CSV table of C-alpha atoms and ligand atoms in Angstrom, one decimal:
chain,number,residue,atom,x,y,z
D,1,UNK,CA,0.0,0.0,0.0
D,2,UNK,CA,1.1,3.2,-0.9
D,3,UNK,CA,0.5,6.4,1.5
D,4,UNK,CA,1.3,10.2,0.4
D,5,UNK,CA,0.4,11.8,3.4
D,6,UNK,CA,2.9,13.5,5.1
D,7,UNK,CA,2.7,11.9,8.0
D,8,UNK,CA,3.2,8.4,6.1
D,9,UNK,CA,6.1,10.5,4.3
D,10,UNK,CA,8.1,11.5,7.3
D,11,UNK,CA,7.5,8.2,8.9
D,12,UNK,CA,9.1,6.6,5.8
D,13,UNK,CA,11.9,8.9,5.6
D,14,UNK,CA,12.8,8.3,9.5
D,15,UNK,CA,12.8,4.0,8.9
D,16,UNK,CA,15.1,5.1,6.3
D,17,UNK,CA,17.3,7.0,7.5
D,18,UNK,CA,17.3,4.6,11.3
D,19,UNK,CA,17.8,1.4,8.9
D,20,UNK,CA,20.6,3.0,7.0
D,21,UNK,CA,22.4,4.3,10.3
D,22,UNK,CA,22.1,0.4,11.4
D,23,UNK,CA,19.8,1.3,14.1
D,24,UNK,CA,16.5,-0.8,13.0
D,25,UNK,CA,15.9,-3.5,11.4
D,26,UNK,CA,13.2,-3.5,8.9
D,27,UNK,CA,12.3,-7.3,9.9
D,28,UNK,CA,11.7,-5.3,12.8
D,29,UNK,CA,9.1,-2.9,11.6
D,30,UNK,CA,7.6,-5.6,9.8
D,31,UNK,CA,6.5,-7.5,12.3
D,32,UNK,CA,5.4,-4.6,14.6
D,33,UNK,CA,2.7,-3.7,11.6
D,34,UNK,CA,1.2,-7.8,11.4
D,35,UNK,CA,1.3,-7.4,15.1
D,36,UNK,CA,-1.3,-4.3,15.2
D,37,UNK,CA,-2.9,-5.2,11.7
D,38,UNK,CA,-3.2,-8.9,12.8
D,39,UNK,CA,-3.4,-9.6,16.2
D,40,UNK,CA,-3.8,-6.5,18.1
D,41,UNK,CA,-7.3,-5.3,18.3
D,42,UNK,CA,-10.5,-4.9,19.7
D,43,UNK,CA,-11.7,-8.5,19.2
D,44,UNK,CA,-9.1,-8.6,22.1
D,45,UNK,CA,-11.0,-6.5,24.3
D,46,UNK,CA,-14.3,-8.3,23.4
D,47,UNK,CA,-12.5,-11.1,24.5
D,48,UNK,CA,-12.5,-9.6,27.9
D,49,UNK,CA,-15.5,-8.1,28.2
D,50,UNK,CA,-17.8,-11.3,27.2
D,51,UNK,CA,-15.6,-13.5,29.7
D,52,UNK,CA,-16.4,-10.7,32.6
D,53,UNK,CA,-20.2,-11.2,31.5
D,54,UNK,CA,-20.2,-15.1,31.6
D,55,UNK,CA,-17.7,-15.2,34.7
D,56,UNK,CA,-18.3,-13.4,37.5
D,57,UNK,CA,-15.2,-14.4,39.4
D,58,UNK,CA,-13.4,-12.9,36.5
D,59,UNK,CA,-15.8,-9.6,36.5
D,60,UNK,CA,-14.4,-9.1,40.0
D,61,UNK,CA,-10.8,-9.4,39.0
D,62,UNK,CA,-11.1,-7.3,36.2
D,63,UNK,CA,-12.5,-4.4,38.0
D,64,UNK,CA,-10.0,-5.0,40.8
D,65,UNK,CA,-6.5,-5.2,38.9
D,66,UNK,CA,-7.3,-4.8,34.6
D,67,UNK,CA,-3.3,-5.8,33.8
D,68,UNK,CA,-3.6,-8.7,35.8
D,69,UNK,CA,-7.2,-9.9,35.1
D,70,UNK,CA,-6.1,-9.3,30.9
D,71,UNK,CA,-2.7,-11.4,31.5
D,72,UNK,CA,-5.0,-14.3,32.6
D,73,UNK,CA,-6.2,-14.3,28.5
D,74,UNK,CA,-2.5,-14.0,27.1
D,75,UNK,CA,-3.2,-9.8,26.7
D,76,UNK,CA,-0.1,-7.8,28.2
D,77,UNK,CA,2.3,-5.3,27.6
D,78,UNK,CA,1.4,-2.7,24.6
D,79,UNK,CA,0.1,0.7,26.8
D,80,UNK,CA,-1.5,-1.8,29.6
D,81,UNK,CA,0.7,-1.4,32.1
D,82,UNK,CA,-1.4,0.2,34.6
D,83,UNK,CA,-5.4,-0.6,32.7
D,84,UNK,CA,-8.3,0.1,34.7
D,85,UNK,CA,-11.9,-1.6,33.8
D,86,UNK,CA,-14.7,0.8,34.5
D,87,UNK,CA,-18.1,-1.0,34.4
D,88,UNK,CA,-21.3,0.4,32.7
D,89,UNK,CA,-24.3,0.0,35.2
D,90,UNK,CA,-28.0,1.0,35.3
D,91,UNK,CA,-27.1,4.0,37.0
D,92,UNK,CA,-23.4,5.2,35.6
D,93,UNK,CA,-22.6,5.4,32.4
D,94,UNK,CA,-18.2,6.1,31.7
D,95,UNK,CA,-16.6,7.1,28.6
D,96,UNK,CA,-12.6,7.6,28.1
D,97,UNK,CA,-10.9,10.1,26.4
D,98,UNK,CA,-7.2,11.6,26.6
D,99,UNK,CA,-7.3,15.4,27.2
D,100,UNK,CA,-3.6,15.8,26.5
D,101,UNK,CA,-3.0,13.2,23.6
D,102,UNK,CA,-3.6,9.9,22.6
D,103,UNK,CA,-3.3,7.5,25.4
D,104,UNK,CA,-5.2,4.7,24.7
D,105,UNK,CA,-5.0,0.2,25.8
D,106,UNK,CA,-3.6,-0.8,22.7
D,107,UNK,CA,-3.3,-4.2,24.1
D,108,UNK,CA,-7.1,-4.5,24.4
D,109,UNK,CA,-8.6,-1.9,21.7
D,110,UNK,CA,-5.5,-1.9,18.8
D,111,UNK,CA,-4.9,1.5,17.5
D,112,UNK,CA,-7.0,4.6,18.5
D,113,UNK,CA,-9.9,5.7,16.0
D,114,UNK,CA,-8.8,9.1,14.4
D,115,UNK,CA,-11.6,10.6,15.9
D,116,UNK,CA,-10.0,9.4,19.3
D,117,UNK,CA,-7.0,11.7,19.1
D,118,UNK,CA,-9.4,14.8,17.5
D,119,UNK,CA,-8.8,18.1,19.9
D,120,UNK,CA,-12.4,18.4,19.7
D,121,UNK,CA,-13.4,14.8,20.8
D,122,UNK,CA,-10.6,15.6,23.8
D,123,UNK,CA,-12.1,18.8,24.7
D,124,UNK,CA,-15.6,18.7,24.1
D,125,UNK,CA,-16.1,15.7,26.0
D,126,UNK,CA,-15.0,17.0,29.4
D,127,UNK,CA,-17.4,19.9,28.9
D,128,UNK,CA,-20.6,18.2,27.5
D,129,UNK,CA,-20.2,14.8,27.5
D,130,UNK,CA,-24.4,14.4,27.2
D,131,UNK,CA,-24.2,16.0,23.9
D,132,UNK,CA,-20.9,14.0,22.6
D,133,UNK,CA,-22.9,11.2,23.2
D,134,UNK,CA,-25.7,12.4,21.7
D,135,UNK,CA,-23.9,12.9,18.2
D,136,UNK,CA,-22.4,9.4,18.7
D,137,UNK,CA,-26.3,7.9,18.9
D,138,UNK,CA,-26.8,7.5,22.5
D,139,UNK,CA,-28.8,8.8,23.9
D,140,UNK,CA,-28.9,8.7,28.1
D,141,UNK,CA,-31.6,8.8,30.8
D,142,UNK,CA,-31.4,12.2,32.1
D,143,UNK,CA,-31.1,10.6,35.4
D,144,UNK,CA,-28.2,8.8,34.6
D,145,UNK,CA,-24.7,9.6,35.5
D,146,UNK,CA,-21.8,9.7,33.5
D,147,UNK,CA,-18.3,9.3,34.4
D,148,UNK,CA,-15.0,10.8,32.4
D,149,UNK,CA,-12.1,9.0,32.5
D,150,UNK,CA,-8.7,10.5,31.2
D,151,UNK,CA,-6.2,8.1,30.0
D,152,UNK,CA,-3.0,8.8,30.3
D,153,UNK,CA,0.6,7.6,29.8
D,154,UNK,CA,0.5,6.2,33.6
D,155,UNK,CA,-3.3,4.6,33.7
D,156,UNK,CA,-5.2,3.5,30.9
D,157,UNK,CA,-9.2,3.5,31.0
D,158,UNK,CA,-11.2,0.5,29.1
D,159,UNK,CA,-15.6,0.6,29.5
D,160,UNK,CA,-16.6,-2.8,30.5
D,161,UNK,CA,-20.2,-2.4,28.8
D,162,UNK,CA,-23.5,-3.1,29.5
D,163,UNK,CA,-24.6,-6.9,28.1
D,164,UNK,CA,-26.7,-6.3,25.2
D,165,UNK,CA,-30.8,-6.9,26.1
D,166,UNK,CA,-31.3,-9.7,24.2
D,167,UNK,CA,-27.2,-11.5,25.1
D,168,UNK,CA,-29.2,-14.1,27.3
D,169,UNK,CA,-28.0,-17.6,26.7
D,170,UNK,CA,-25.3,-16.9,24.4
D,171,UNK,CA,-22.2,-18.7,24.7
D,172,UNK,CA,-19.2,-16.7,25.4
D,173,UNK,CA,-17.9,-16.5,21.7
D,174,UNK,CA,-20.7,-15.4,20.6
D,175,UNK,CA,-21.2,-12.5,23.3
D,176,UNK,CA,-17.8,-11.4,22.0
D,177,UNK,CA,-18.9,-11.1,18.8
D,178,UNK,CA,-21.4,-8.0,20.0
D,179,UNK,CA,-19.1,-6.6,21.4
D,180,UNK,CA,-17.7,-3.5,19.7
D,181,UNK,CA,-14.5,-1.0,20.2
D,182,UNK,CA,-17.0,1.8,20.6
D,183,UNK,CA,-18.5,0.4,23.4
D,184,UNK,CA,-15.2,-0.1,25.2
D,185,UNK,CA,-14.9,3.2,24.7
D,186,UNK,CA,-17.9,4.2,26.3
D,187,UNK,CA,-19.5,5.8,23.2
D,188,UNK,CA,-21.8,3.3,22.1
D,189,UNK,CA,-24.5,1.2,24.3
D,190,UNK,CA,-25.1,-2.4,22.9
H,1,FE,FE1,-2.4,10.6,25.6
């Protein structure tokens, strides 16, 4: 695939420049991008959240220690040093953002969504998180609180969501299958 942006440009112009000083090795890079395009996404989160559902052992784990509860499923390192699992309820909903940048569990979610790293995601949704919801098609009980977390480079926020309505009886695998990135987020209900 070929990408003109600059971004894409610079980026290619640095592994360059590091492989040619002997500093990287493109093997290297390779592997970091099947890593992130391959193995590390948000069907890793889902993972999580549908065990939590089915196990409630593990639900009380999770919300105690998130890097320890993920570790049990093979899920470490990548930004998940310090994760904490905030659960949706009747009462509370919680949404993550990063004020200052992009912090983000890339060991549960993958890469951030571009609008996850938008100034006026990262703003706005401090001020009027009723109405960022809103735009993202949920739509709250007036009554109902919500919580905003803020991500950063020492502790990482993941949503443990709601079980969709009509999840009853499903197997685990197929729980995780409803489960989206959005809703780890804390910007869609399922
Ligand atoms: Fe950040």
């Amino acid at each position: 695939m070929t990408e003109t942006t600059p971004q894409a440009l610079r980026a290619e112009a640095l592994e360059s420049l590091l492989v040619e000083k002997g500093l990287l090795d493109p093997a290297t890079v390779d592997q970091v991008i099947v890593q992130y395009n391959e193995r590390v996404g948000p069907m890793n989160g889902a993972r999580v959240v549908a065990k939590a559902w089915t196990n409630p052992e593990f639900r009380k784990r999770l919300l105690a220690d998130g890097t320890s509860a993920i570790a049990e499923l093979g899920l470490e390192g990548a930004q998940t040093d310090k994760l904490v699992v905030v659960e949706n309820t009747s009462d509370v909903h919680n949404l993550v953002v990063c004020t200052l940048c992009s912090c983000y569990p890339w060991a549960v979610l993958g890469l951030p969504p571009k609008w996850y790293k938008d100034p006026a995601y990262r703003s706005r949704v401090v001020r009027e998180p009723r109405k960022v919801l809103e735009e993202f098609g949920v739509a709250l009980a007036g009554d109902k609180a919500i919580r905003v977390w803020d991500s950063s480079a020492e502790v990482r926020y993941m949503v443990l969501p709601e079980p969709p309505a009509d999840g009853r009886g499903l197997s685990e695998a197929a729980l995780a299958e409803r489960v989206t990135r959005d809703s780890m987020i804390g910007v869609e209900i399922l």
